[in-house]
N, CA, C and O atoms as a Tinker XYZ file with bonds, in Angstrom:
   220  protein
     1  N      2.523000   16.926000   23.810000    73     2
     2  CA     3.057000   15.581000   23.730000    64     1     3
     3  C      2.515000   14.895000   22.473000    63     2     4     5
     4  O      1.331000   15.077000   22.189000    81     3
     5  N      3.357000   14.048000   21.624000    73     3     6
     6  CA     3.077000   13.586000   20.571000    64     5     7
     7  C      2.476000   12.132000   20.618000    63     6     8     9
     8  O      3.208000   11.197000   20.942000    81     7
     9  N      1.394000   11.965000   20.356000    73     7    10
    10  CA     1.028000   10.225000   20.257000    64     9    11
    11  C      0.989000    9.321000   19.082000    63    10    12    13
    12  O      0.207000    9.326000   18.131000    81    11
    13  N      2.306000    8.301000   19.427000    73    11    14
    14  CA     1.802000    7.587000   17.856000    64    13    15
    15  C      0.719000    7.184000   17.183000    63    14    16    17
    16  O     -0.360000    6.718000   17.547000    81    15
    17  N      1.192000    7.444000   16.120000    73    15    18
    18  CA    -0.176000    6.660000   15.111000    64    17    19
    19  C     -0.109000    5.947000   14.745000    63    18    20    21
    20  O      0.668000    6.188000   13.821000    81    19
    21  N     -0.564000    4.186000   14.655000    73    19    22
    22  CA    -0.180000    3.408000   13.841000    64    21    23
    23  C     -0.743000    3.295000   12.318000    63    22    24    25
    24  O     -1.973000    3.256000   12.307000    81    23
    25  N     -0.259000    3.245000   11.279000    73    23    26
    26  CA    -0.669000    3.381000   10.110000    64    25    27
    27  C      0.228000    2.142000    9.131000    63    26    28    29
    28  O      1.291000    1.671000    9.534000    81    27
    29  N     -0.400000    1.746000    7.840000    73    27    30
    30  CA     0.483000    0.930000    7.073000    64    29    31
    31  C      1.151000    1.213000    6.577000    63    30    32    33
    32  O      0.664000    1.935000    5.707000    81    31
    33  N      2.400000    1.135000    6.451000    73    31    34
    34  CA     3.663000    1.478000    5.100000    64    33    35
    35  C      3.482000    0.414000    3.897000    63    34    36    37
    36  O      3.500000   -0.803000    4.076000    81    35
    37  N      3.255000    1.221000    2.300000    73    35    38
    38  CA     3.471000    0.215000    1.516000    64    37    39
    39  C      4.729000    0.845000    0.584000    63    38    40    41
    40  O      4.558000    1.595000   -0.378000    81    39
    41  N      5.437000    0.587000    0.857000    73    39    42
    42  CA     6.620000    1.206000   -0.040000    64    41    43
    43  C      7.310000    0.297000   -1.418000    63    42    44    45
    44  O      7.438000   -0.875000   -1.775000    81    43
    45  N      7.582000    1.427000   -1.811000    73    43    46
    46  CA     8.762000    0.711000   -3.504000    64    45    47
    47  C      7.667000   -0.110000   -4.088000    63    46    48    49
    48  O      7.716000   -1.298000   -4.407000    81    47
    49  N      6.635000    0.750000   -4.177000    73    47    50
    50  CA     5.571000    0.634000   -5.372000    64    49    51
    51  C      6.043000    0.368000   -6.464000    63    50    52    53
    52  O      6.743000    1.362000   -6.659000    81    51
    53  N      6.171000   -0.309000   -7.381000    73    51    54
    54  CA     6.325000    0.385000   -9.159000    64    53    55
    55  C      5.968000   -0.869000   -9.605000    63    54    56    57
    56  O      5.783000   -1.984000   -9.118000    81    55
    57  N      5.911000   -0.094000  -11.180000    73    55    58
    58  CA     5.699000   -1.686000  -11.996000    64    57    59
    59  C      7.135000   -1.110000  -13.303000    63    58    60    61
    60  O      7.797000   -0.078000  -13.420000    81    59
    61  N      7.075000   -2.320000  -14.003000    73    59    62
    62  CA     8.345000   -1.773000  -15.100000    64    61    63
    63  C      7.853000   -1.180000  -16.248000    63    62    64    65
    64  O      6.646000   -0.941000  -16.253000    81    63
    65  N      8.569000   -0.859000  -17.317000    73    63    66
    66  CA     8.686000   -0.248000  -18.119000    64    65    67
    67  C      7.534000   -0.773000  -18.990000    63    66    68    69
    68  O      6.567000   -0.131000  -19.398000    81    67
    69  N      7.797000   -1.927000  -19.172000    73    67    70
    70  CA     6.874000   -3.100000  -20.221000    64    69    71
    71  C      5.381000   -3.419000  -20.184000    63    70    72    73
    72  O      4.587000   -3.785000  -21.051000    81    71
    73  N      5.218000   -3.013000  -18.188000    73    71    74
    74  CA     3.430000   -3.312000  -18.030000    64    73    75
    75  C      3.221000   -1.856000  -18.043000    63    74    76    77
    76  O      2.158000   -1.654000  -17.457000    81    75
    77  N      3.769000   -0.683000  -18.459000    73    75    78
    78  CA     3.297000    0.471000  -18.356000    64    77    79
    79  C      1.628000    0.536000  -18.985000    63    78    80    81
    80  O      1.702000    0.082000  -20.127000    81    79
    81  N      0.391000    0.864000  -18.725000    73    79    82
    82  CA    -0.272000    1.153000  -19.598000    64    81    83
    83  C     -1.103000    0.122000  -19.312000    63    82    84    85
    84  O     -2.320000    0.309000  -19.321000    81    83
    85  N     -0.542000   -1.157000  -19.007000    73    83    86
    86  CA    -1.204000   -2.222000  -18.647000    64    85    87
    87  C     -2.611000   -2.066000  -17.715000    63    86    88    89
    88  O     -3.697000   -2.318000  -18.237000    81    87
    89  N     -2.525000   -1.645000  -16.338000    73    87    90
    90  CA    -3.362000   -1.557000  -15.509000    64    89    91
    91  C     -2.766000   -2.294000  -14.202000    63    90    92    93
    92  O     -3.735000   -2.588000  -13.503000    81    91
    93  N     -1.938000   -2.583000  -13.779000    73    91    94
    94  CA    -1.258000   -3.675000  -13.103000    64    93    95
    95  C     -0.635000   -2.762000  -12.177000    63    94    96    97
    96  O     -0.874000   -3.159000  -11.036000    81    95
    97  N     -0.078000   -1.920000  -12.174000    73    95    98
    98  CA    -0.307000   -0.794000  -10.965000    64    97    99
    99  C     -1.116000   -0.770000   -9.900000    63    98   100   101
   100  O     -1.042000   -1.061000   -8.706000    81    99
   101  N     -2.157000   -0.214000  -10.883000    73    99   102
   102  CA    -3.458000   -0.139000  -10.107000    64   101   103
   103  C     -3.976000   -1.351000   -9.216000    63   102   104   105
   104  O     -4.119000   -1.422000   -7.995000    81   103
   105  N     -4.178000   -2.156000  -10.091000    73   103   106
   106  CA    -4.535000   -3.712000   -9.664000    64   105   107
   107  C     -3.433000   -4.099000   -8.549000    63   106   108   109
   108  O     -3.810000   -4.664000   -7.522000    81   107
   109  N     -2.175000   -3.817000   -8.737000    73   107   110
   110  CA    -1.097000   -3.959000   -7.313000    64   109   111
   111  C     -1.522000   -2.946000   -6.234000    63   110   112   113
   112  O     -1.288000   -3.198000   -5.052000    81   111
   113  N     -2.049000   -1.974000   -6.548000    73   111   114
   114  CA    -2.652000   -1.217000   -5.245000    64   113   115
   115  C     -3.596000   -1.566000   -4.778000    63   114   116   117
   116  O     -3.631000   -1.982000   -3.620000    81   115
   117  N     -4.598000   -1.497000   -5.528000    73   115   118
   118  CA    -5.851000   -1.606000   -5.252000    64   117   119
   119  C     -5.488000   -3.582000   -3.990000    63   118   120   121
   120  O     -5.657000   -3.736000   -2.780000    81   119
   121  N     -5.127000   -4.334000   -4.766000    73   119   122
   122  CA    -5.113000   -5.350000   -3.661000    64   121   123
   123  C     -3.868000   -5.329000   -2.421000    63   122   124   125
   124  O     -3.576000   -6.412000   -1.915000    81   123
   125  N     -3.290000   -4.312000   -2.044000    73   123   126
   126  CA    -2.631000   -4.337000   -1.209000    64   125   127
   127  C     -3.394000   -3.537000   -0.165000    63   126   128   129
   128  O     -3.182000   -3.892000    0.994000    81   127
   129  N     -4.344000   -2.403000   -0.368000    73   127   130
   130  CA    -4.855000   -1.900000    0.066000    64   129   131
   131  C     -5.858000   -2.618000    0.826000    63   130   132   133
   132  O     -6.097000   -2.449000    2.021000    81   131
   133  N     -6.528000   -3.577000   -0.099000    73   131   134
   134  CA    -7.515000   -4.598000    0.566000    64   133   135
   135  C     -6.872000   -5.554000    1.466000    63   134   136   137
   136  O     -7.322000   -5.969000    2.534000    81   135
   137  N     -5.917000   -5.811000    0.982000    73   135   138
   138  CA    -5.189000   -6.488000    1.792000    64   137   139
   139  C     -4.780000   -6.468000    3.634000    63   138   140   141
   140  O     -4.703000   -7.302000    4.536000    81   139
   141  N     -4.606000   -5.060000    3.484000    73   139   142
   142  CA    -4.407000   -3.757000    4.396000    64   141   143
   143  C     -5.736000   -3.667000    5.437000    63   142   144   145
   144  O     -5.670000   -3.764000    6.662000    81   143
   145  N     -6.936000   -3.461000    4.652000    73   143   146
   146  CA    -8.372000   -3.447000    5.496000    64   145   147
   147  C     -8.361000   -4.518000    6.206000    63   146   148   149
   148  O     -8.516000   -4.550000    7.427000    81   147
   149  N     -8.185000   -5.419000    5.513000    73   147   150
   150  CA    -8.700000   -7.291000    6.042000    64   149   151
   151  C     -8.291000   -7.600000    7.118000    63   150   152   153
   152  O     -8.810000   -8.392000    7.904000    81   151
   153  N     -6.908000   -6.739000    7.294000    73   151   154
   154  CA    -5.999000   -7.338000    8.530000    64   153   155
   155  C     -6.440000   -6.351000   10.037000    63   154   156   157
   156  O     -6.348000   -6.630000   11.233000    81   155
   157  N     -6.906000   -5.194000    9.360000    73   155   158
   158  CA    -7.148000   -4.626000   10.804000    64   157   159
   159  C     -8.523000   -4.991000   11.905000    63   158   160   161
   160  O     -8.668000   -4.284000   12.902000    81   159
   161  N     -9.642000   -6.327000   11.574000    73   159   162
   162  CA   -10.157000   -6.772000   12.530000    64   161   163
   163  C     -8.872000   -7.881000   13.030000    63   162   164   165
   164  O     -8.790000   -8.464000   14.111000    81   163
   165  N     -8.394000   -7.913000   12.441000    73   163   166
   166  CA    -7.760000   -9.420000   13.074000    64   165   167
   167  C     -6.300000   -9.101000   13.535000    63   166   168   169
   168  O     -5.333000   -9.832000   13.322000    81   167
   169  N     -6.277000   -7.788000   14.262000    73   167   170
   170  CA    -4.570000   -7.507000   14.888000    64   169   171
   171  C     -3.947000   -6.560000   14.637000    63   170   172   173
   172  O     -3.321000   -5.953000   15.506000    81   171
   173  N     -3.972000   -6.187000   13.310000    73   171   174
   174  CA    -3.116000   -4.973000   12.947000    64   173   175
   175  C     -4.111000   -3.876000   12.374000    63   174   176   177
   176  O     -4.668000   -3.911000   11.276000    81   175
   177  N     -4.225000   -2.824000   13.421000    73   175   178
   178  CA    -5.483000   -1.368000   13.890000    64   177   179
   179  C     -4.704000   -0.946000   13.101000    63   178   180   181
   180  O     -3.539000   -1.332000   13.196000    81   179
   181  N     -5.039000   -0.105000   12.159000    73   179   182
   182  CA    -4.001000    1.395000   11.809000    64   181   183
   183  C     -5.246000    2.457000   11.188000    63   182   184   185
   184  O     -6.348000    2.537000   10.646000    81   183
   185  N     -4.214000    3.094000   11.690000    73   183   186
   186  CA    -5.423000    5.218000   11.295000    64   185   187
   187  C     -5.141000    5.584000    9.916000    63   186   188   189
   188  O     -5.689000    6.632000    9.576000    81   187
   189  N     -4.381000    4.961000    8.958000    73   187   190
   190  CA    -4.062000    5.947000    8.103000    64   189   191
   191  C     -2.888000    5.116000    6.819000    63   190   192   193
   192  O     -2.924000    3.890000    6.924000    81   191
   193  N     -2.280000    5.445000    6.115000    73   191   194
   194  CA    -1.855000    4.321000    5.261000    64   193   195
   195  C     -0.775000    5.754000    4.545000    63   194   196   197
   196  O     -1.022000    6.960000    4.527000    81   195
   197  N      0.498000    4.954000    3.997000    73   195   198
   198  CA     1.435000    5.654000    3.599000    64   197   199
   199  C      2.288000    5.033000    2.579000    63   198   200   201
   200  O      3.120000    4.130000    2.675000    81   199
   201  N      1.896000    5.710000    1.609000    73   199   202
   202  CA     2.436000    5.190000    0.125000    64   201   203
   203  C      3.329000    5.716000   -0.546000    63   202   204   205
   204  O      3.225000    6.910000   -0.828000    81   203
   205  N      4.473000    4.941000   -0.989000    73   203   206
   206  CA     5.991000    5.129000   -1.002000    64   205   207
   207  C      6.261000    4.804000   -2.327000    63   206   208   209
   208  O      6.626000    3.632000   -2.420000    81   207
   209  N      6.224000    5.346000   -3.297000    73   207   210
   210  CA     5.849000    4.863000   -4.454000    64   209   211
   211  C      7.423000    4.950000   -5.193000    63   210   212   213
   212  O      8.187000    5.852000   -4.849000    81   211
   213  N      7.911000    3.739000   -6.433000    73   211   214
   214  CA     9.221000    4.710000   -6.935000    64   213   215
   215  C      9.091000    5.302000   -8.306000    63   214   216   217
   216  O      8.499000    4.590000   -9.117000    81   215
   217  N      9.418000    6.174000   -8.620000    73   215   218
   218  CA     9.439000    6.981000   -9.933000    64   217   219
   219  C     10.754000    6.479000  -10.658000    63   218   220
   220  O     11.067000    6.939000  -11.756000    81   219
């Protein structure tokens, strides 16, 4: 029997053409991720995190 997992979806990642190189990627991950921690004392538990990135 299969048991869900709850985990975060962050999907349709990207940055454009213009901040390539920038660092602003990163910096968009890096605070969504934190973002992500902060919330799981306060309601939303998750096991695991799933990143949907676009090319």
């Amino acid at each position: 029997m299969l048991h869900p997992v709850p985990v975060v979806l962050m999907a349709r990642l990207a940055e454009g053409i213009r901040h390539e190189g920038t660092g602003l990627g990163v910096k968009t991950l890096v605070y969504a991720v934190r973002e992500a921690i902060a919330l799981c004392p306060t309601g939303l538990p998750s096991s695991g995190l799933i990143l949907d990135v676009v090319n």
